Structure formats: structure tokens, C-alpha cells
Amino acid sequence: MDMGIRGKRALVIGGSTGLGLACCSAFAAEGANVAIFARNPDRLNVAVESLSADYKVRVEGFSGDITSHQDVRSLRDWVAQTGGVDILVVNTPRPPSPMRNFLDETDDARWEQAYVDQLQSALFVLRELTPLLLGKGWGRVIGITSASVKQPMPRHAISSIFRAGVQAALKHLVEELAPHGITVNVVAPATVLTPTFSQFHNLEARVAAIPLKRTGTMAELGGTVAFLASRYAGYITGETIQFDGGMTRSLL
């Protein structure tokens, strides 16, 4: 199935590893050109070279820190000067480890770190990069948050609170961007088997709570994001796709 994004340019924040890299792979497989913003230049270079070789599309990297306003402004200028952007994926760093319940989060430094990493950085990226999508009559903004924004999970206090803020910001953008032909959606993953997932979670216990009794794969996550960017999702906006194997029990 041709998703209609061949030749489009997708910018993925945090796209050199994990879920971000899965999104990059899915876009490249559909013939989209990919721009990756990531902190670690070595991992960034590996991702760029690997995707370029595997999919024969234009893949470019820009190294910087999402928490640095100057780096994000530099990214904005670079994107504007090198072809603009059609698809923006906002993927922020994971919360501090170990994850804790709300009343156990007594360390102010952890709150401050998580605020900067997960909320402030996302807001600044959206403020600086979203205007680059205007004027084309078509565009996609997709946020990667967490299933915990809809159904809070034990020991996910910081993650739930700040990612809910990202969710709110994206919801505000829905009506602002709709007149420009730009959709805004969220993918909210729970248990996706990334290379580092088992370092932070009891995998057996997490899988037991999932109706499908397995983890999601990075390819499935990337495919979901690519679908939301596709021409077939042109009438979907303001939605949150729970990518959790049925773990979220709410009706809506």
C-alpha cells in the first residue's frame, strides 16, 4: 500500500535510537526523506548511514540537545535552509530512572530534570519547528508520549504528569493547524521492546498485564506513526492512539 509520503521530508526528534529510530525506518521504507535530530553524534552518524544504505532515500542528521534552546533554534534554521519539513515527530527523552510513585518523588532535581527533558523541550520544539510546516496546505505533527497519560501506571508519576502536558499542547494545536491542512495526533506506547526496555522494567510482570500477552515491536510502533503521516490518515486529527496491546482499560 502506497502511503503517499514518498518524497516528503520527515523530521524526527530523538531519532537515532529506540522508538525514534523505528519511526525513521518506517518513513524511509515508504520513500520519505528523513532528517534526524539527536544528541549523540556517533549514534546519529550510524543511524544516518544505515538508513541511507538500506532505503536509498535522503537521510540527514543534525546533532544537538533538545533541552538547549540555542540548539533547537539552530535546528530550525538548518531545516528551513535545507528543504523544510512536511512531517514533524516529537519524541522526548525517557523520564529519570528509577521510576517512582508520586509521594516517593521527593527529589526536586528529578522533577526539574524531567520538566526540562520531557515538557519544556517538547514545547520549545513545537513552537520553533511547527511554523515551518505552514504554507504548503499539507502537513503532519505527531507526538510520542506514553499510555500513562490516559491511564496512570504505578511508578510513572513524573512521566504521566509531564507527558500529559505535551498531550495538552498538541491538542491546542489541532484547531490552530487544521486550516493549514495539518493534522496533529499522538501515539501513546506502553510496552515496546526496545534495546533498553528490560533495563528499566520487569518485563514478565508488564507482559502479564497486557491482554495480547506480548510486547509491541519497534516496527509496529514505526508503522503506526507512518500511517498517521500517510494520506489515508488525512481525516484523523486530535487523536491519541493507545499503542499498548489493550492494556488501557478505559472505554474511550
Short mmCIF file of C-alpha atoms in Angstrom, two decimals:
data_model
loop_
_atom_site.label_atom_id
_atom_site.label_comp_id
_atom_site.label_asym_id
_atom_site.label_seq_id
_atom_site.Cartn_x
_atom_site.Cartn_y
_atom_site.Cartn_z
CA MET A 1 0.00 0.00 0.00
CA ASP A 2 1.42 3.36 -1.06
CA MET A 3 1.05 5.69 1.92
CA GLY A 4 1.56 8.77 -0.20
CA ILE A 5 4.56 10.16 1.64
CA ARG A 6 7.24 9.33 -0.93
CA GLY A 7 9.43 12.38 -1.35
CA LYS A 8 8.05 14.09 1.76
CA ARG A 9 10.55 15.15 4.41
CA ALA A 10 10.10 13.82 7.93
CA LEU A 11 11.96 15.38 10.87
CA VAL A 12 12.22 13.04 13.84
CA ILE A 13 13.34 14.44 17.17
CA GLY A 14 15.39 11.88 19.09
CA GLY A 15 15.56 9.69 16.02
CA SER A 16 18.94 7.98 16.35
CA THR A 17 17.85 5.12 18.65
CA GLY A 18 14.81 3.34 20.07
CA LEU A 19 11.32 4.48 19.14
CA GLY A 20 12.59 7.48 17.22
CA LEU A 21 14.77 5.31 15.02
CA ALA A 22 11.81 2.99 14.44
CA CYS A 23 9.87 5.98 13.10
CA CYS A 24 12.77 6.95 10.85
CA SER A 25 12.96 3.41 9.45
CA ALA A 26 9.24 3.35 8.72
CA PHE A 27 9.34 6.69 6.92
CA ALA A 28 12.39 5.71 4.89
CA ALA A 29 10.77 2.41 3.91
CA GLU A 30 7.88 4.43 2.46
CA GLY A 31 10.24 6.56 0.39
CA ALA A 32 10.20 9.64 2.59
CA ASN A 33 13.37 11.62 3.14
CA VAL A 34 14.41 11.76 6.78
CA ALA A 35 16.07 14.38 8.96
CA ILE A 36 17.18 13.22 12.39
CA PHE A 37 17.85 15.43 15.40
CA ALA A 38 19.76 13.66 18.17
CA ARG A 39 22.19 14.40 20.96
CA ASN A 40 24.87 11.75 20.41
CA PRO A 41 26.79 12.43 17.16
CA ASP A 42 28.22 8.91 16.94
CA ARG A 43 24.82 7.21 17.17
CA LEU A 44 23.41 9.83 14.84
CA ASN A 45 26.03 9.09 12.17
CA VAL A 46 25.39 5.35 12.44
CA ALA A 47 21.65 5.88 12.01
CA VAL A 48 22.11 8.17 9.01
CA GLU A 49 24.49 5.80 7.25
CA SER A 50 22.40 2.72 7.98
CA LEU A 51 19.09 4.22 6.82
CA SER A 52 20.70 5.69 3.70
CA ALA A 53 22.19 2.34 2.74
CA ASP A 54 19.05 0.31 3.50
CA TYR A 55 16.39 2.51 1.89
CA LYS A 56 18.19 4.66 -0.72
CA VAL A 57 16.48 7.87 0.40
CA ARG A 58 18.00 11.13 1.55
CA VAL A 59 18.81 10.88 5.24
CA GLU A 60 20.46 13.75 7.11
CA GLY A 61 21.42 14.28 10.71
CA PHE A 62 21.71 17.35 12.89
CA SER A 63 23.38 16.92 16.26
CA GLY A 64 22.11 18.89 19.22
CA ASP A 65 20.50 18.82 22.63
CA ILE A 66 16.71 19.07 22.73
CA THR A 67 16.95 20.86 26.09
CA SER A 68 19.08 23.64 24.57
CA HIS A 69 17.03 26.48 23.11
CA GLN A 70 20.00 27.53 21.01
CA ASP A 71 20.38 24.04 19.55
CA VAL A 72 16.69 23.89 18.69
CA ARG A 73 16.87 27.32 17.03
CA SER A 74 19.90 26.14 15.07
CA LEU A 75 17.93 23.04 14.03
CA ARG A 76 15.05 25.26 12.90
CA ASP A 77 17.36 27.36 10.75
CA TRP A 78 19.05 24.30 9.27
CA VAL A 79 15.73 22.66 8.39
CA ALA A 80 14.46 25.85 6.78
CA GLN A 81 17.64 26.15 4.70
CA THR A 82 17.76 22.51 3.57
CA GLY A 83 14.29 21.88 2.19
CA GLY A 84 11.83 22.48 5.02
CA VAL A 85 9.70 19.81 6.68
CA ASP A 86 6.38 18.06 5.96
CA ILE A 87 6.18 15.66 8.91
CA LEU A 88 7.33 16.52 12.43
CA VAL A 89 7.68 13.77 15.04
CA VAL A 90 8.28 14.99 18.60
CA ASN A 91 9.92 12.26 20.67
CA THR A 92 11.42 13.34 24.00
CA PRO A 93 13.90 11.64 26.40
CA ARG A 94 12.72 9.00 28.83
CA PRO A 95 11.98 10.02 32.46
CA PRO A 96 14.59 9.76 35.22
CA SER A 97 15.41 6.28 36.46
CA PRO A 98 14.30 4.59 38.66
CA MET A 99 10.65 5.45 38.09
CA ARG A 100 8.66 6.17 41.25
CA ASN A 101 5.19 6.81 42.66
CA PHE A 102 4.12 10.41 43.25
CA LEU A 103 4.68 10.50 47.02
CA ASP A 104 8.11 8.95 46.56
CA GLU A 105 9.19 11.71 44.19
CA THR A 106 10.76 13.92 46.83
CA ASP A 107 13.90 14.93 44.92
CA ASP A 108 13.42 18.38 43.40
CA ALA A 109 16.27 17.77 40.96
CA ARG A 110 14.40 14.86 39.37
CA TRP A 111 11.29 16.99 38.87
CA GLU A 112 13.34 19.78 37.34
CA GLN A 113 15.20 17.39 35.05
CA ALA A 114 12.00 15.71 33.88
CA TYR A 115 10.28 19.05 33.31
CA VAL A 116 13.11 20.25 31.08
CA ASP A 117 13.60 16.91 29.28
CA GLN A 118 10.01 15.92 28.69
CA LEU A 119 7.83 19.03 28.69
CA GLN A 120 9.78 22.23 28.21
CA SER A 121 11.87 20.77 25.39
CA ALA A 122 8.80 19.47 23.55
CA LEU A 123 7.02 22.81 23.86
CA PHE A 124 10.03 24.66 22.50
CA VAL A 125 10.40 22.25 19.57
CA LEU A 126 6.73 22.68 18.69
CA ARG A 127 6.95 26.47 18.95
CA GLU A 128 10.05 26.73 16.78
CA LEU A 129 9.52 23.95 14.22
CA THR A 130 5.77 23.85 13.62
CA PRO A 131 5.70 27.18 11.72
CA LEU A 132 7.95 25.57 9.08
CA LEU A 133 5.04 23.33 8.06
CA LEU A 134 2.76 26.26 7.22
CA GLY A 135 2.06 27.40 3.70
CA LYS A 136 2.01 24.00 1.97
CA GLY A 137 -1.62 23.03 2.56
CA TRP A 138 -0.49 19.68 3.95
CA GLY A 139 1.45 18.51 6.98
CA ARG A 140 1.62 16.17 9.93
CA VAL A 141 2.61 16.70 13.56
CA ILE A 142 2.89 13.52 15.63
CA GLY A 143 3.82 13.32 19.30
CA ILE A 144 5.18 10.23 21.05
CA THR A 145 4.00 10.25 24.66
CA SER A 146 3.01 7.31 26.89
CA ALA A 147 -0.02 5.17 27.62
CA SER A 148 0.23 6.52 31.17
CA VAL A 149 -1.22 9.88 30.08
CA LYS A 150 -4.60 8.18 29.73
CA GLN A 151 -4.34 5.55 32.45
CA PRO A 152 -1.70 6.39 35.06
CA MET A 153 0.51 3.43 35.88
CA PRO A 154 2.35 2.63 39.11
CA ARG A 155 5.74 4.36 39.41
CA HIS A 156 5.07 6.53 36.37
CA ALA A 157 4.23 9.77 38.21
CA ILE A 158 6.74 12.06 36.55
CA SER A 159 6.22 10.53 33.13
CA SER A 160 2.43 10.79 33.36
CA ILE A 161 2.42 14.39 34.55
CA PHE A 162 4.83 15.95 32.09
CA ARG A 163 3.80 13.90 29.09
CA ALA A 164 0.20 14.89 29.80
CA GLY A 165 1.45 18.46 29.35
CA VAL A 166 2.81 17.56 25.92
CA GLN A 167 -0.53 15.98 25.12
CA ALA A 168 -2.33 19.19 26.07
CA ALA A 169 -0.05 21.30 23.89
CA LEU A 170 -0.67 19.08 20.89
CA LYS A 171 -4.41 19.21 21.47
CA HIS A 172 -4.25 23.02 21.41
CA LEU A 173 -2.51 22.86 18.04
CA VAL A 174 -5.27 20.79 16.44
CA GLU A 175 -7.59 23.72 15.69
CA GLU A 176 -4.74 26.14 15.03
CA LEU A 177 -3.22 23.96 12.33
CA ALA A 178 -6.34 22.45 10.77
CA PRO A 179 -6.97 25.45 8.46
CA HIS A 180 -3.50 24.83 7.03
CA GLY A 181 -4.24 21.19 6.17
CA ILE A 182 -2.03 19.94 9.01
CA THR A 183 -3.15 17.10 11.27
CA VAL A 184 -1.94 16.66 14.85
CA ASN A 185 -2.00 13.27 16.57
CA VAL A 186 -0.35 11.32 19.37
CA VAL A 187 0.93 7.76 19.67
CA ALA A 188 0.97 6.65 23.30
CA PRO A 189 3.06 3.47 23.73
CA ALA A 190 3.22 1.29 26.82
CA THR A 191 5.36 -1.82 26.48
CA VAL A 192 7.55 -1.72 23.39
CA LEU A 193 10.61 -3.95 23.35
CA THR A 194 13.45 -1.52 22.72
CA PRO A 195 17.09 -2.48 23.37
CA THR A 196 16.97 -0.74 26.78
CA PHE A 197 13.43 -1.58 27.91
CA SER A 198 14.31 -4.52 30.15
CA GLN A 199 16.85 -2.38 32.00
CA PHE A 200 14.06 -0.27 33.47
CA HIS A 201 11.08 -2.61 33.79
CA ASN A 202 10.11 -6.07 35.00
CA LEU A 203 9.26 -7.41 31.55
CA GLU A 204 7.43 -10.52 32.75
CA ALA A 205 5.11 -8.51 35.02
CA ARG A 206 4.42 -5.93 32.31
CA VAL A 207 3.52 -8.58 29.73
CA ALA A 208 1.18 -10.32 32.20
CA ALA A 209 -0.91 -7.14 32.38
CA ILE A 210 -1.34 -6.92 28.61
CA PRO A 211 -4.34 -8.66 27.00
CA LEU A 212 -2.27 -9.61 23.94
CA LYS A 213 0.37 -11.13 26.27
CA ARG A 214 3.33 -9.76 24.38
CA THR A 215 5.28 -6.58 23.92
CA GLY A 216 4.84 -4.32 20.95
CA THR A 217 7.65 -4.20 18.42
CA MET A 218 9.51 -1.15 17.22
CA ALA A 219 8.46 -1.97 13.66
CA GLU A 220 4.80 -1.90 14.72
CA LEU A 221 5.31 1.42 16.50
CA GLY A 222 7.06 2.91 13.49
CA GLY A 223 4.33 1.63 11.19
CA THR A 224 1.65 3.25 13.34
CA VAL A 225 3.41 6.61 13.17
CA ALA A 226 3.90 6.24 9.42
CA PHE A 227 0.18 5.52 9.00
CA LEU A 228 -0.74 8.71 10.87
CA ALA A 229 1.56 10.58 8.49
CA SER A 230 0.00 8.93 5.43
CA ARG A 231 -2.63 10.18 3.03
CA TYR A 232 -5.03 7.61 4.47
CA ALA A 233 -5.00 9.38 7.84
CA GLY A 234 -5.82 12.78 6.39
CA TYR A 235 -9.15 12.96 8.26
CA ILE A 236 -7.69 11.87 11.60
CA THR A 237 -6.61 14.71 13.85
CA GLY A 238 -6.64 15.39 17.58
CA GLU A 239 -6.49 11.69 18.37
CA THR A 240 -4.38 9.60 20.71
CA ILE A 241 -3.59 6.10 19.52
CA GLN A 242 -3.02 3.82 22.52
CA PHE A 243 -0.18 1.57 21.44
CA ASP A 244 -0.44 -0.80 24.37
CA GLY A 245 -1.82 -4.21 23.36
CA GLY A 246 -5.13 -3.46 25.09
CA MET A 247 -3.59 -2.55 28.46
CA THR A 248 -5.57 0.68 28.82
CA ARG A 249 -8.98 -0.36 30.15
CA SER A 250 -10.94 2.89 29.66
CA LEU A 251 -13.91 2.93 27.25
CA LEU A 252 -12.65 5.99 25.36
#
